[in-house]
Coordinates of N, CA and C in Angstrom, one line a residue:
A1 N 3.4 30.2 5.6 CA 3.3 28.9 6.4 C 2.7 27.5 5.6
D2 N 2.9 26.4 6.3 CA 2.7 25.3 5.4 C 1.1 25.2 5.6
P3 N 0.4 24.8 4.6 CA -1.1 24.5 4.6 C -1.4 23.2 5.3
P4 N -2.8 23.8 6.3 CA -2.9 22.6 7.0 C -3.3 21.2 6.6
S5 N -3.5 21.1 5.5 CA -3.8 20.0 4.8 C -2.5 18.9 4.6
M6 N -1.4 19.6 4.5 CA -0.2 19.1 4.1 C 0.3 18.1 5.6
V7 N 0.3 16.6 5.2 CA 0.6 16.1 6.1 C 2.0 15.1 5.9
R8 N 2.6 15.4 4.5 CA 3.8 14.7 4.4 C 4.7 15.6 3.7
C9 N 5.8 15.7 3.5 CA 6.8 16.5 2.5 C 8.3 15.8 2.7
E10 N 8.4 15.2 1.7 CA 9.4 14.0 1.5 C 10.2 14.6 0.2
L11 N 11.5 14.2 0.6 CA 12.3 14.5 -1.0 C 13.3 13.1 -1.0
L12 N 13.4 12.7 -2.3 CA 14.3 12.3 -3.0 C 15.3 12.8 -3.9
N13 N 16.8 12.6 -3.8 CA 17.6 13.3 -4.9 C 17.6 12.8 -6.1
A14 N 18.4 13.2 -7.0 CA 18.1 12.9 -8.4 C 18.6 11.3 -8.3
E15 N 19.7 11.3 -7.5 CA 20.3 9.7 -7.6 C 19.1 8.3 -7.1
G16 N 18.4 9.2 -5.8 CA 17.5 8.6 -5.4 C 16.2 8.3 -6.4
V17 N 15.7 9.2 -7.1 CA 14.8 8.8 -8.3 C 15.3 8.1 -9.1
D18 N 16.4 8.1 -9.5 CA 17.1 7.1 -10.8 C 17.1 5.8 -10.2
A19 N 17.4 5.7 -9.1 CA 17.4 4.4 -8.4 C 15.9 3.7 -8.1
T20 N 15.0 4.4 -7.7 CA 13.8 3.8 -7.5 C 13.2 3.8 -8.8
N21 N 13.3 4.3 -10.1 CA 12.7 4.3 -11.6 C 13.3 3.1 -11.7
V22 N 14.4 2.9 -11.8 CA 15.0 1.5 -12.3 C 14.1 0.1 -11.6
I23 N 14.3 0.2 -10.2 CA 13.6 -0.7 -9.5 C 12.1 -1.0 -9.6
F24 N 11.4 0.4 -9.6 CA 10.2 0.0 -9.3 C 9.4 0.5 -10.8
N25 N 10.4 0.7 -11.9 CA 9.6 1.0 -13.3 C 8.6 2.1 -13.1
T26 N 9.4 3.3 -12.6 CA 8.6 4.4 -12.5 C 9.1 5.4 -13.4
T27 N 8.6 6.2 -13.7 CA 9.1 7.3 -14.9 C 9.3 8.6 -14.5
I28 N 9.5 8.8 -13.1 CA 9.7 10.2 -12.7 C 11.0 10.7 -13.0
P29 N 10.9 12.2 -13.5 CA 12.1 12.9 -13.7 C 13.3 12.7 -13.2
V30 N 14.6 12.3 -13.7 CA 15.7 12.3 -12.9 C 16.2 13.5 -12.2
T31 N 15.6 14.1 -11.3 CA 15.9 15.3 -10.9 C 15.5 15.6 -9.4
P32 N 15.9 16.3 -8.3 CA 15.5 16.3 -7.0 C 14.2 16.6 -7.0
T33 N 13.2 15.8 -6.4 CA 11.7 15.6 -6.5 C 11.2 15.8 -4.8
L34 N 10.2 16.5 -4.6 CA 9.8 16.5 -3.4 C 8.5 15.5 -3.8
F35 N 7.9 15.0 -2.7 CA 6.6 14.0 -2.7 C 5.7 15.0 -1.4
L36 N 4.8 15.2 -1.7 CA 3.9 15.9 -0.8 C 2.5 15.2 -0.8
E37 N 1.9 14.9 0.5 CA 0.6 14.8 0.7 C -0.5 15.3 1.2
M38 N -1.4 15.7 0.6 CA -2.4 16.6 1.3 C -3.6 15.8 1.5
R39 N -4.1 15.9 2.9 CA -5.4 15.1 3.1 C -6.1 16.0 4.1
G40 N -7.9 16.0 3.4 CA -8.8 16.3 3.9 C -9.9 15.9 3.2
T41 N -11.3 16.7 3.6 CA -12.1 16.2 2.9 C -13.0 17.2 1.4
D42 N -12.1 18.3 1.3 CA -12.6 19.4 0.3 C -11.7 19.1 -0.6
A43 N -12.3 18.2 -1.7 CA -11.1 18.4 -2.8 C -10.7 19.6 -3.7
E44 N -11.2 20.5 -3.4 CA -10.9 21.8 -4.2 C -9.9 22.3 -3.2
Q45 N -10.2 22.7 -1.9 CA -9.2 22.9 -0.8 C -7.8 22.3 -1.2
L46 N -7.7 21.0 -1.2 CA -6.8 20.4 -1.2 C -5.9 20.6 -2.6
R47 N -6.6 20.8 -3.7 CA -6.2 21.4 -4.6 C -5.2 22.8 -4.7
R48 N -6.0 23.7 -4.1 CA -5.8 24.8 -4.1 C -4.5 25.0 -3.1
D49 N -4.3 24.2 -2.1 CA -3.1 23.9 -0.8 C -2.2 23.4 -1.8
F50 N -2.1 22.5 -2.7 CA -1.1 21.7 -3.7 C -0.4 22.8 -4.4
D51 N -1.7 23.7 -5.0 CA -1.2 24.8 -6.1 C -0.2 25.8 -5.2
M52 N -0.9 26.4 -4.2 CA 0.1 27.1 -3.6 C 1.5 26.6 -3.0
V53 N 1.7 25.7 -2.7 CA 3.2 25.1 -2.5 C 4.0 24.7 -4.1
V54 N 3.2 24.6 -5.2 CA 3.8 24.5 -6.3 C 4.2 26.2 -6.5
D55 N 3.3 27.0 -6.3 CA 3.8 28.7 -6.5 C 5.0 28.7 -5.7
I56 N 5.0 28.2 -4.5 CA 6.2 28.7 -3.6 C 7.6 27.9 -4.1
G57 N 7.6 26.7 -4.5 CA 8.1 26.0 -5.0 C 9.2 26.3 -6.5
A58 N 8.1 27.2 -7.4 CA 8.4 27.7 -8.4 C 9.4 29.0 -8.3
A59 N 8.6 29.7 -7.2 CA 9.3 31.0 -6.9 C 10.7 30.9 -6.6
H60 N 11.0 29.5 -6.1 CA 12.7 29.1 -5.7 C 13.1 28.4 -6.6
G61 N 12.9 28.4 -8.2 CA 13.7 27.8 -8.9 C 12.8 26.5 -9.4
C62 N 12.0 25.8 -8.8 CA 11.5 24.8 -8.8 C 10.7 24.7 -10.6
D63 N 11.0 23.4 -10.9 CA 10.6 23.1 -12.6 C 8.6 22.9 -12.3
R64 N 8.2 23.6 -12.8 CA 6.5 23.3 -12.6 C 6.7 22.1 -13.8
G65 N 7.3 22.0 -14.9 CA 7.0 21.1 -15.9 C 7.2 19.7 -15.2
H66 N 7.4 19.7 -14.3 CA 7.4 18.4 -13.9 C 6.6 17.8 -12.3
V67 N 5.8 18.8 -12.4 CA 4.3 18.8 -11.4 C 3.6 17.6 -11.7
Q68 N 3.4 16.6 -10.5 CA 2.6 15.4 -11.2 C 1.6 16.0 -9.9
F69 N 0.2 15.8 -10.2 CA -1.0 15.7 -9.0 C -1.7 14.3 -9.2
A70 N -1.3 13.8 -8.0 CA -2.1 12.4 -7.9 C -3.3 12.5 -7.5
S71 N -4.5 12.2 -8.1 CA -5.7 12.7 -7.7 C -6.8 11.5 -7.5
D72 N -6.1 10.4 -7.1 CA -6.9 9.2 -6.9 C -5.9 8.3 -6.2
G73 N -6.5 7.2 -5.3 CA -5.6 6.5 -4.4 C -4.6 5.7 -5.1
A74 N -4.9 5.2 -6.3 CA -4.1 4.2 -7.1 C -2.7 5.1 -7.3
Q75 N -3.0 6.1 -8.1 CA -1.9 7.0 -8.1 C -1.0 7.4 -7.2
L76 N -1.5 7.6 -5.9 CA -0.6 8.1 -4.8 C -0.4 6.8 -4.3
D77 N -0.5 5.5 -4.2 CA 0.0 4.5 -3.9 C 1.1 4.1 -4.8
A78 N 1.1 4.8 -6.3 CA 2.2 4.4 -7.3 C 3.3 5.5 -6.7
V79 N 3.1 6.4 -6.7 CA 4.2 8.0 -6.1 C 5.0 7.3 -5.0
W80 N 4.0 7.1 -4.0 CA 4.8 6.5 -2.5 C 5.2 5.7 -2.4
E81 N 4.9 4.5 -3.4 CA 5.9 3.4 -3.4 C 7.3 3.4 -3.6
A82 N 7.3 4.4 -4.5 CA 8.8 5.0 -4.9 C 9.6 5.4 -4.1
R83 N 9.0 6.4 -2.9 CA 9.6 7.2 -1.9 C 9.8 6.2 -0.7
R84 N 8.8 4.9 -0.6 CA 8.7 4.1 0.7 C 9.9 3.0 0.2
G85 N 9.9 2.9 -1.0 CA 10.9 1.4 -1.5 C 12.4 1.9 -1.8
C86 N 13.0 3.1 -1.1 CA 14.1 3.9 -1.5 C 15.4 3.0 -0.7
N87 N 15.1 2.7 0.2 CA 16.3 1.4 0.6 C 16.4 0.4 0.0
F88 N 15.4 -0.2 -0.3 CA 15.7 -1.5 -1.1 C 16.1 -1.1 -2.5
A89 N 15.7 0.1 -3.2 CA 16.2 0.6 -4.5 C 17.6 0.9 -4.5
A90 N 18.0 1.4 -3.0 CA 19.6 1.7 -3.0 C 20.5 0.4 -3.3
R91 N 20.0 -0.6 -2.4 CA 20.5 -1.9 -2.5 C 20.9 -2.2 -3.6
R92 N 20.2 -2.3 -4.8 CA 20.2 -2.8 -6.2 C 20.5 -1.7 -7.0
Y93 N 20.8 -0.6 -6.9 CA 21.2 0.3 -7.4 C 22.5 0.4 -8.5
R94 N 23.5 -0.3 -7.7 CA 25.0 -0.7 -8.4 C 24.8 -1.8 -9.3
K95 N 23.8 -2.7 -9.1 CA 23.7 -3.8 -9.8 C 24.8 -5.0 -9.5
M96 N 25.1 -4.8 -8.2 CA 26.2 -5.7 -7.7 C 25.5 -7.1 -7.5
P97 N 26.1 -8.3 -7.8 CA 25.7 -9.2 -7.4 C 25.2 -9.6 -6.1
G98 N 24.0 -9.9 -5.8 CA 23.3 -10.5 -4.6 C 23.0 -8.7 -4.0
G99 N 23.3 -7.9 -4.5 CA 22.9 -6.5 -3.7 C 23.8 -5.8 -3.1
D100 N 23.9 -4.7 -2.6 CA 25.0 -4.0 -1.9 C 24.3 -4.1 -0.5
R101 N 25.5 -3.9 0.5 CA 25.0 -3.3 1.9 C 24.3 -1.7 1.8
I102 N 23.8 -1.2 2.7 CA 23.4 0.0 2.9 C 24.0 0.5 4.3
F103 N 24.5 1.7 4.0 CA 24.9 2.4 5.4 C 24.0 3.6 5.2
S104 N 23.2 3.8 6.4 CA 22.0 4.7 6.4 C 22.3 5.9 7.5
T105 N 22.7 7.2 6.9 CA 23.0 8.1 7.9 C 21.6 9.0 8.5
D106 N 21.6 9.8 9.4 CA 20.5 10.3 9.9 C 20.6 11.5 10.9
V107 N 21.2 12.5 9.9 CA 21.5 13.9 10.8 C 20.3 14.7 10.4
C108 N 20.0 15.6 11.0 CA 19.0 16.7 11.1 C 19.6 18.1 11.3
V109 N 19.4 19.1 10.4 CA 19.6 20.3 10.7 C 18.6 21.3 10.6
P110 N 18.6 22.6 10.9 CA 18.0 23.7 10.9 C 17.1 23.7 9.3
L111 N 16.0 24.3 9.1 CA 15.6 24.1 7.7 C 16.3 25.0 7.0
R112 N 17.1 26.5 7.6 CA 17.7 27.4 6.8 C 18.8 26.6 6.2
Y113 N 19.7 25.8 6.7 CA 20.6 24.9 6.3 C 20.3 24.0 5.4
L114 N 19.3 23.3 5.5 CA 18.8 21.8 4.7 C 19.4 22.0 3.5
A115 N 19.1 22.9 2.5 CA 19.6 22.5 1.2 C 21.0 22.6 1.2
D116 N 21.7 23.4 1.7 CA 23.2 23.3 1.6 C 23.9 22.0 2.1
C117 N 23.1 21.6 3.1 CA 23.7 20.3 3.6 C 23.3 19.3 2.8
V118 N 22.2 19.1 2.2 CA 21.6 18.1 1.3 C 22.7 18.1 -0.3
S119 N 23.2 19.2 -0.4 CA 24.2 19.3 -1.7 C 25.5 19.0 -1.0
G120 N 25.7 19.3 0.1 CA 27.3 19.1 0.8 C 27.3 17.6 1.1
A121 N 26.4 16.7 1.2 CA 26.4 15.3 1.2 C 26.9 15.0 -0.1
E122 N 26.1 15.2 -1.2 CA 26.0 14.8 -2.6 C 27.5 14.8 -2.8
G123 N 28.1 16.3 -2.5 CA 29.5 16.4 -2.9 C 30.6 15.7 -2.0
F124 N 30.2 15.4 -0.9 CA 31.1 14.5 -0.3 C 31.3 13.3 -0.8
C125 N 30.2 12.7 -1.3 CA 29.9 11.0 -2.1 C 30.8 11.2 -3.3
R126 N 30.7 12.2 -3.9 CA 31.4 12.6 -5.4 C 32.8 12.2 -5.1
D127 N 33.4 13.1 -4.0 CA 34.5 13.4 -4.0 C 35.2 11.8 -3.4
L128 N 34.4 10.9 -2.6 CA 34.7 9.8 -2.1 C 34.4 8.7 -3.2
G129 N 33.9 8.8 -4.2 CA 33.6 7.8 -5.1 C 32.4 7.1 -4.7
L130 N 31.5 7.8 -4.1 CA 30.3 6.7 -3.5 C 29.3 7.1 -4.2
K131 N 28.0 6.1 -4.4 CA 26.6 6.6 -4.7 C 25.8 7.4 -3.5
C132 N 25.3 8.0 -3.9 CA 24.3 8.7 -2.6 C 22.6 8.6 -2.9
V133 N 22.4 7.8 -2.3 CA 20.4 7.9 -2.7 C 20.3 8.7 -1.2
I134 N 19.5 9.7 -1.6 CA 18.9 10.6 -0.3 C 17.8 10.5 -0.4
C135 N 16.8 10.2 0.9 CA 15.6 10.3 1.2 C 15.5 11.0 2.4
A136 N 14.4 11.9 2.5 CA 14.4 12.9 3.7 C 13.2 13.2 4.2
H137 N 13.0 13.4 5.3 CA 11.4 14.0 5.9 C 12.1 15.6 6.0
I138 N 11.8 16.2 4.7 CA 12.2 17.1 4.5 C 11.6 18.5 5.3
A139 N 10.4 18.4 5.9 CA 9.7 19.3 6.3 C 10.6 19.8 7.7
D140 N 11.0 18.6 8.3 CA 11.7 19.1 9.8 C 13.0 18.7 9.9
G141 N 13.9 18.8 8.4 CA 15.0 19.1 8.4 C 16.1 17.6 8.4
N142 N 15.2 16.6 8.5 CA 16.0 15.3 8.9 C 16.4 14.4 7.6
F143 N 17.5 14.0 7.1 CA 17.8 13.6 5.9 C 18.6 12.6 6.1
H144 N 18.3 11.4 5.2 CA 19.1 10.0 5.1 C 19.7 9.9 3.8
C145 N 21.0 9.5 4.1 CA 22.0 9.2 2.9 C 22.0 7.8 3.1
L146 N 21.4 7.3 1.8 CA 21.7 5.5 1.8 C 22.7 5.3 0.9
I147 N 24.2 4.9 1.2 CA 25.1 4.7 0.8 C 25.2 3.1 0.3
P148 N 25.0 2.8 -0.9 CA 25.4 1.2 -1.2 C 27.0 1.1 -1.0
H149 N 27.3 -0.1 -0.9 CA 28.7 -0.5 -0.3 C 28.9 -2.0 -0.3
Q150 N 30.3 -2.6 -0.6 CA 30.5 -3.8 -0.2 C 31.6 -3.1 1.2
A151 N 31.8 -4.8 1.5 CA 32.8 -4.6 2.9 C 34.0 -4.2 2.7
D152 N 34.6 -4.3 1.5 CA 35.8 -3.3 1.5 C 35.8 -1.6 1.3
D153 N 34.6 -1.4 1.2 CA 34.1 0.1 1.0 C 34.1 0.6 2.4
I154 N 34.0 0.0 3.6 CA 33.6 0.7 4.7 C 34.5 1.7 5.3
P155 N 35.8 1.6 5.1 CA 36.9 2.8 5.4 C 36.4 4.3 4.8
I156 N 36.2 3.8 3.5 CA 35.5 5.3 2.8 C 34.2 5.6 3.2
V157 N 33.3 4.6 3.4 CA 31.8 4.9 4.0 C 32.0 5.7 5.3
K158 N 32.7 5.3 6.2 CA 33.3 5.6 7.6 C 33.5 7.2 7.4
Q159 N 34.6 7.7 6.4 CA 35.0 9.0 6.1 C 33.8 9.9 5.7
F160 N 33.1 9.4 5.0 CA 31.8 9.9 4.7 C 30.8 10.5 5.9
E161 N 30.7 9.6 6.8 CA 30.0 9.5 7.8 C 30.4 10.8 8.8
V162 N 31.9 10.9 9.1 CA 32.3 11.7 9.7 C 32.4 13.0 9.0
K163 N 32.2 13.2 7.7 CA 32.1 14.5 7.0 C 30.7 15.1 7.1
I164 N 29.8 14.1 7.1 CA 28.1 14.6 7.3 C 28.0 15.1 8.2
I165 N 28.3 14.3 9.6 CA 28.1 14.8 11.0 C 28.8 15.8 11.0
E166 N 30.0 16.2 11.0 CA 30.9 17.5 10.9 C 30.0 18.7 10.4
Q167 N 29.5 18.4 9.4 CA 28.7 19.1 8.5 C 27.6 20.0 9.3
A168 N 26.6 18.7 10.0 CA 25.6 18.7 10.6 C 25.9 19.6 11.9
L169 N 26.6 19.4 12.3 CA 27.2 20.1 13.9 C 27.5 21.5 13.5
A170 N 28.4 21.6 12.4 CA 28.6 23.1 12.0 C 27.5 23.8 11.5
S171 N 26.6 23.0 11.3 CA 24.8 23.9 10.8 C 23.9 23.9 11.8
E172 N 24.5 23.6 13.0 CA 23.4 23.7 14.4 C 22.7 22.7 14.0
G173 N 22.8 21.3 13.7 CA 22.4 20.2 13.6 C 22.7 19.2 14.6
T174 N 22.1 18.3 14.6 CA 22.2 17.0 15.5 C 22.7 15.8 14.8
V175 N 23.3 14.7 15.4 CA 23.9 13.8 14.8 C 22.7 12.4 14.5
S176 N 21.8 12.9 15.0 CA 20.8 11.7 14.8 C 19.4 12.5 15.0
G177 N 18.6 12.2 14.0 CA 17.5 12.8 13.8 C 16.1 12.1 14.3
E178 N 16.2 10.9 14.3 CA 15.3 9.9 14.6 C 15.5 8.6 14.5
H179 N 16.6 8.1 14.5 CA 16.9 6.5 14.5 C 17.9 6.3 15.9
G180 N 17.9 7.2 16.9 CA 18.6 6.8 18.0 C 20.3 7.0 17.7
I181 N 21.0 6.8 18.9 CA 22.6 6.8 18.9 C 23.0 5.6 18.5
G182 N 22.8 4.6 19.2 CA 23.6 3.5 19.0 C 24.9 3.5 19.5
V183 N 25.8 2.4 19.1 CA 27.3 2.4 19.6 C 27.9 3.2 18.5
G184 N 27.8 3.4 17.5 CA 28.7 4.2 16.5 C 28.6 5.6 16.9
K185 N 27.8 6.1 17.5 CA 27.5 7.7 17.1 C 27.6 8.3 18.8
I186 N 28.1 7.3 19.7 CA 28.5 7.6 21.0 C 29.4 9.0 21.0
G187 N 30.6 8.9 20.5 CA 31.6 10.0 20.2 C 30.9 11.1 19.6
H188 N 30.4 11.1 18.4 CA 29.9 12.2 17.9 C 29.0 13.1 18.8
S189 N 28.0 11.8 19.6 CA 26.9 12.8 20.3 C 27.6 13.5 21.5
C190 N 28.7 13.1 22.1 CA 29.5 13.7 23.2 C 30.0 14.8 22.8
R191 N 30.5 15.1 21.2 CA 30.8 16.1 20.6 C 29.6 17.2 20.6
E192 N 28.7 16.8 20.3 CA 27.4 17.6 20.0 C 27.0 18.2 21.1
H193 N 26.9 17.6 22.3 CA 26.6 17.8 23.8 C 27.6 18.5 24.5
G194 N 28.7 18.2 24.5 CA 29.9 18.6 25.2 C 29.9 18.0 26.7
P195 N 31.0 17.9 27.1 CA 31.4 17.4 28.5 C 30.5 17.3 29.7
V196 N 30.1 18.9 30.0 CA 29.1 19.0 31.0 C 27.8 18.2 30.7
H197 N 27.6 18.4 30.0 CA 25.9 17.9 29.7 C 26.0 16.4 29.6
V198 N 27.1 15.7 29.4 CA 27.3 14.4 29.4 C 27.5 13.9 30.9
A199 N 28.4 14.8 31.3 CA 28.5 14.6 33.1 C 27.4 14.4 33.7
V200 N 26.5 15.4 33.6 CA 25.2 15.6 34.2 C 24.2 14.5 33.9
Q201 N 24.4 13.9 32.6 CA 23.4 12.8 32.5 C 24.1 11.5 33.2
Q202 N 25.1 11.4 33.2 CA 25.8 10.3 33.8 C 26.0 10.1 35.4
A203 N 25.5 11.6 36.1 CA 25.5 11.3 37.1 C 24.3 10.9 38.0

């Protein structure tokens, strides 16, 4: 079970870490990285909770050698600045003059499918020749792919969107984890919920 002190559990993929290192001058190892925040009044208990999560990660192949524990506010702010700035970092990642546009996805899948879906999204991007900065609210299965692109890349970006949504639906997930449906996802949402459900909502 999650320790009660853990209030945030987020992920940057390797490209996300690379992008934020470049923009924010951080030195996080370029590997998929979890960002955890523990909150409470007992420092020793917080450290025990953190170590428990590290043990769980190590049991599943995570590298203990890259673990960092931010013990004060300044260290914590520095670490979270990289996570909060992933959208800005993605815009500058390819070093295009004037920066890139960002296409952001918002699928959410059950946790048992999350690792495969994140890996699948990265594979789709590689196959299509796209960069893929992933930032994720990993504890609830919601992840965002931030795809830097220019106007002439939009047809390829749309191919990626279809692939990642199809993957989410095949994994018992949803087309939108938190950012709403909007015009662009109406068709996908209808596929997710089916014509009967949509007709009931329209009635």
